[in-house]
CSV table of C-alpha atoms in Angstrom, one decimal:
chain,number,residue,atom,x,y,z
W,1,UNK,CA,-24.8,57.1,3.7
W,2,UNK,CA,-21.3,55.7,3.7
W,3,UNK,CA,-22.6,52.2,4.5
W,4,UNK,CA,-24.9,52.4,1.6
W,5,UNK,CA,-22.0,53.2,-0.9
W,6,UNK,CA,-20.0,50.2,0.3
W,7,UNK,CA,-23.0,47.9,-0.2
W,8,UNK,CA,-23.6,49.3,-3.7
W,9,UNK,CA,-19.9,48.9,-4.7
W,10,UNK,CA,-19.5,45.3,-3.4
W,11,UNK,CA,-21.2,43.7,-6.5
W,12,UNK,CA,-19.3,46.0,-8.8
W,13,UNK,CA,-15.9,45.0,-7.3
W,14,UNK,CA,-16.9,41.3,-7.5
W,15,UNK,CA,-17.8,41.7,-11.2
W,16,UNK,CA,-14.4,43.4,-11.8
W,17,UNK,CA,-12.6,40.6,-10.0
W,18,UNK,CA,-14.5,37.9,-11.9
W,19,UNK,CA,-13.6,39.6,-15.2
W,20,UNK,CA,-9.9,39.8,-14.3
W,21,UNK,CA,-9.8,36.2,-13.3
W,22,UNK,CA,-11.6,35.2,-16.6
W,23,UNK,CA,-9.2,37.3,-18.8
W,24,UNK,CA,-6.0,36.0,-17.0
W,25,UNK,CA,-7.0,32.4,-16.8
W,26,UNK,CA,-4.8,30.1,-19.0
W,27,UNK,CA,-6.5,29.3,-22.3
W,28,UNK,CA,-4.8,25.8,-22.4
W,29,UNK,CA,-4.6,23.0,-19.8
W,30,UNK,CA,-2.2,23.6,-17.0
W,31,UNK,CA,0.4,20.8,-16.5
W,32,UNK,CA,-0.3,19.2,-13.1
W,33,UNK,CA,2.8,17.1,-12.9
W,34,UNK,CA,3.7,15.7,-9.5
W,35,UNK,CA,7.0,15.9,-7.7
W,36,UNK,CA,8.6,12.7,-6.5
W,37,UNK,CA,10.5,12.0,-3.3
W,38,UNK,CA,13.7,13.3,-4.8
W,39,UNK,CA,12.2,16.6,-6.1
W,40,UNK,CA,11.9,15.4,-9.7
W,41,UNK,CA,8.8,16.2,-11.7
W,42,UNK,CA,7.4,13.4,-13.8
W,43,UNK,CA,4.3,13.6,-16.0
W,44,UNK,CA,1.5,11.3,-14.8
W,45,UNK,CA,2.8,10.7,-11.2
W,46,UNK,CA,0.1,10.3,-8.6
W,47,UNK,CA,0.2,10.5,-4.8
W,48,UNK,CA,-2.6,9.8,-2.3
W,49,UNK,CA,-3.0,9.4,1.5
W,50,UNK,CA,-5.2,7.2,3.6
W,51,UNK,CA,-5.3,4.5,0.9
W,52,UNK,CA,-7.9,1.6,1.1
W,53,UNK,CA,-7.9,-1.1,-1.6
W,54,UNK,CA,-10.6,-3.7,-1.8
W,55,UNK,CA,-10.5,-6.8,-4.0
W,56,UNK,CA,-13.7,-9.0,-4.4
W,57,UNK,CA,-14.0,-12.6,-5.5
W,58,UNK,CA,-16.3,-13.8,-8.3
W,59,UNK,CA,-19.2,-14.1,-5.9
W,60,UNK,CA,-18.9,-10.5,-4.8
W,61,UNK,CA,-17.4,-11.3,-1.3
W,62,UNK,CA,-14.5,-9.2,0.0
W,63,UNK,CA,-11.3,-11.2,-0.7
W,64,UNK,CA,-8.5,-8.8,0.0
W,65,UNK,CA,-8.3,-5.6,2.0
W,66,UNK,CA,-5.2,-3.4,1.9
W,67,UNK,CA,-4.7,-0.1,3.7
W,68,UNK,CA,-1.7,2.3,3.7
W,69,UNK,CA,-1.0,5.7,5.1
W,70,UNK,CA,0.2,6.9,1.7
W,71,UNK,CA,0.9,5.7,-1.8
W,72,UNK,CA,2.9,7.1,-4.7
W,73,UNK,CA,2.6,5.7,-8.3
W,74,UNK,CA,5.4,5.9,-10.8
W,75,UNK,CA,3.9,5.2,-14.3
W,76,UNK,CA,7.4,5.0,-15.9
W,77,UNK,CA,8.1,1.8,-13.9
W,78,UNK,CA,4.5,0.8,-13.5
W,79,UNK,CA,5.0,0.5,-9.7
W,80,UNK,CA,3.2,1.9,-6.7
W,81,UNK,CA,5.1,2.6,-3.4
W,82,UNK,CA,3.1,2.4,-0.1
W,83,UNK,CA,4.0,3.3,3.4
W,84,UNK,CA,2.6,1.9,6.7
W,85,UNK,CA,0.9,-1.1,4.9
W,86,UNK,CA,-1.6,-3.6,6.2
W,87,UNK,CA,-2.9,-6.5,4.0
W,88,UNK,CA,-5.7,-8.8,5.0
W,89,UNK,CA,-6.6,-11.8,2.8
W,90,UNK,CA,-9.9,-13.3,3.9
W,91,UNK,CA,-9.9,-17.2,4.1
W,92,UNK,CA,-12.4,-19.7,5.6
W,93,UNK,CA,-9.6,-21.3,7.7
W,94,UNK,CA,-8.3,-18.0,9.1
W,95,UNK,CA,-7.3,-14.7,7.5
W,96,UNK,CA,-3.7,-14.0,6.3
W,97,UNK,CA,-2.5,-10.7,7.8
W,98,UNK,CA,0.7,-9.0,6.6
W,99,UNK,CA,2.1,-5.6,7.5
W,100,UNK,CA,5.2,-3.6,6.9
W,101,UNK,CA,6.7,-0.1,7.0
W,102,UNK,CA,6.8,0.0,3.2
W,103,UNK,CA,5.6,-1.9,0.2
W,104,UNK,CA,6.0,-1.9,-3.5
W,105,UNK,CA,3.2,-3.2,-5.8
W,106,UNK,CA,4.4,-4.4,-9.2
W,107,UNK,CA,1.4,-3.3,-11.3
W,108,UNK,CA,1.8,-5.9,-14.1
W,109,UNK,CA,2.2,-9.0,-11.8
W,110,UNK,CA,0.3,-7.5,-8.8
W,111,UNK,CA,3.0,-9.0,-6.6
W,112,UNK,CA,3.6,-7.1,-3.3
W,113,UNK,CA,7.1,-6.6,-1.8
W,114,UNK,CA,6.9,-5.5,1.8
W,115,UNK,CA,10.0,-4.3,3.7
W,116,UNK,CA,10.8,-2.8,7.1
W,117,UNK,CA,9.6,-4.7,10.2
W,118,UNK,CA,7.4,-7.1,8.2
W,119,UNK,CA,5.0,-9.1,10.3
W,120,UNK,CA,2.4,-11.7,9.4
W,121,UNK,CA,-0.1,-14.1,10.7
W,122,UNK,CA,-0.5,-17.2,8.6
W,123,UNK,CA,-3.0,-18.9,10.9
W,124,UNK,CA,-4.6,-17.9,14.1
W,125,UNK,CA,-1.7,-19.3,16.1
W,126,UNK,CA,1.2,-18.9,13.6
W,127,UNK,CA,3.2,-15.7,13.1
W,128,UNK,CA,6.2,-14.6,11.1
W,129,UNK,CA,8.7,-11.7,11.3
W,130,UNK,CA,11.3,-10.7,8.7
W,131,UNK,CA,12.7,-7.5,7.1
W,132,UNK,CA,11.6,-8.2,3.5
W,133,UNK,CA,8.9,-10.4,2.0
W,134,UNK,CA,7.4,-10.9,-1.4
W,135,UNK,CA,3.7,-11.9,-1.7
W,136,UNK,CA,2.0,-13.1,-4.8
W,137,UNK,CA,-1.8,-12.8,-4.2
W,138,UNK,CA,-2.7,-14.9,-7.3
W,139,UNK,CA,-0.7,-18.0,-6.3
W,140,UNK,CA,-0.7,-17.3,-2.5
W,141,UNK,CA,3.1,-17.7,-2.3
W,142,UNK,CA,5.2,-15.9,0.2
W,143,UNK,CA,9.0,-15.6,-0.4
W,144,UNK,CA,11.9,-14.1,1.5
W,145,UNK,CA,15.7,-14.3,1.3
W,146,UNK,CA,16.2,-12.5,4.7
W,147,UNK,CA,16.3,-14.0,8.2
W,148,UNK,CA,12.8,-15.2,9.3
W,149,UNK,CA,11.4,-15.9,12.7
W,150,UNK,CA,8.3,-18.1,12.9
W,151,UNK,CA,6.0,-19.0,15.8
W,152,UNK,CA,3.4,-21.7,15.9
W,153,UNK,CA,1.7,-21.8,19.3
W,154,UNK,CA,4.6,-21.8,21.8
W,155,UNK,CA,7.0,-23.4,19.3
W,156,UNK,CA,9.5,-21.2,17.4
W,157,UNK,CA,11.7,-21.6,14.3
W,158,UNK,CA,14.2,-19.2,12.8
W,159,UNK,CA,16.2,-19.5,9.7
W,160,UNK,CA,17.3,-17.7,6.5
W,161,UNK,CA,14.9,-17.6,3.5
W,162,UNK,CA,11.3,-18.5,3.4
W,163,UNK,CA,8.9,-20.2,0.9
W,164,UNK,CA,5.3,-20.5,2.1
W,165,UNK,CA,2.0,-21.4,0.4
W,166,UNK,CA,-1.0,-19.7,1.8
W,167,UNK,CA,-3.3,-22.2,-0.1
W,168,UNK,CA,-1.6,-25.4,1.1
W,169,UNK,CA,-0.4,-24.0,4.4
W,170,UNK,CA,3.1,-25.4,3.6
W,171,UNK,CA,6.0,-23.4,5.1
W,172,UNK,CA,9.7,-24.0,4.4
W,173,UNK,CA,12.7,-22.2,5.9
W,174,UNK,CA,15.5,-22.5,3.4
W,175,UNK,CA,18.7,-22.8,5.5
W,176,UNK,CA,20.4,-22.2,8.8
W,177,UNK,CA,17.3,-23.4,10.6
W,178,UNK,CA,17.0,-23.6,14.4
W,179,UNK,CA,14.0,-24.0,16.6
W,180,UNK,CA,12.3,-25.3,19.6
W,181,UNK,CA,9.2,-27.4,19.7
W,182,UNK,CA,6.8,-27.0,22.6
W,183,UNK,CA,3.8,-29.4,22.6
C-alpha cells in the first residue's frame, strides 16, 4: 500500500515543482554577460573552446584552416584572442603552416598576430621560428620585428626582423643577419 501512495504522489509533486519554477522564473531576459580573464564583466563577450575556422575560396575549395584550443572575443576592441593556435593556408606549391602559443585576430583587418614560440613552414623544406609574427591573409605578407631563425634544407639564416611574401615566396631578414649555406 505504501508503494502505491508514493507512485500516486510523484506526478503531484512534479506538477507542484513545475508550477513553482514557472512562478519564480524571471519575466525578463537574464543578462548572460561573460567574465574576462581579469574577472571583469563585459556585455557581449564570448568565449569558446576547441575552435575550428574554415575559409573557402570563390570556387568553394578550402583555402584556410585555423584551429585553437580556446578563443575569447572582446567586442569593445573588435578583437579575438586565441590560445594554442594552428593555421594552414592551402597552396598548390605547398601549404603555409603557422603555429603559436597565442594569437590575436584583428576583426576589421583580419590580420593575425601570433606570439609565444611561433613556428612556421613556408615551403616543404623551409621553416621559421620567432617569438612574435603578424600575418595578413589577404596580402599573404608575414612581418616580425623580433629575432627570426630560418632554415631552407640544411642552410640556416638568423637575423632580426622579417618581411616575407607567401605569394611571391620572397623572404627578407631586416638586419643583423648571419647564416650558413649548405648546398
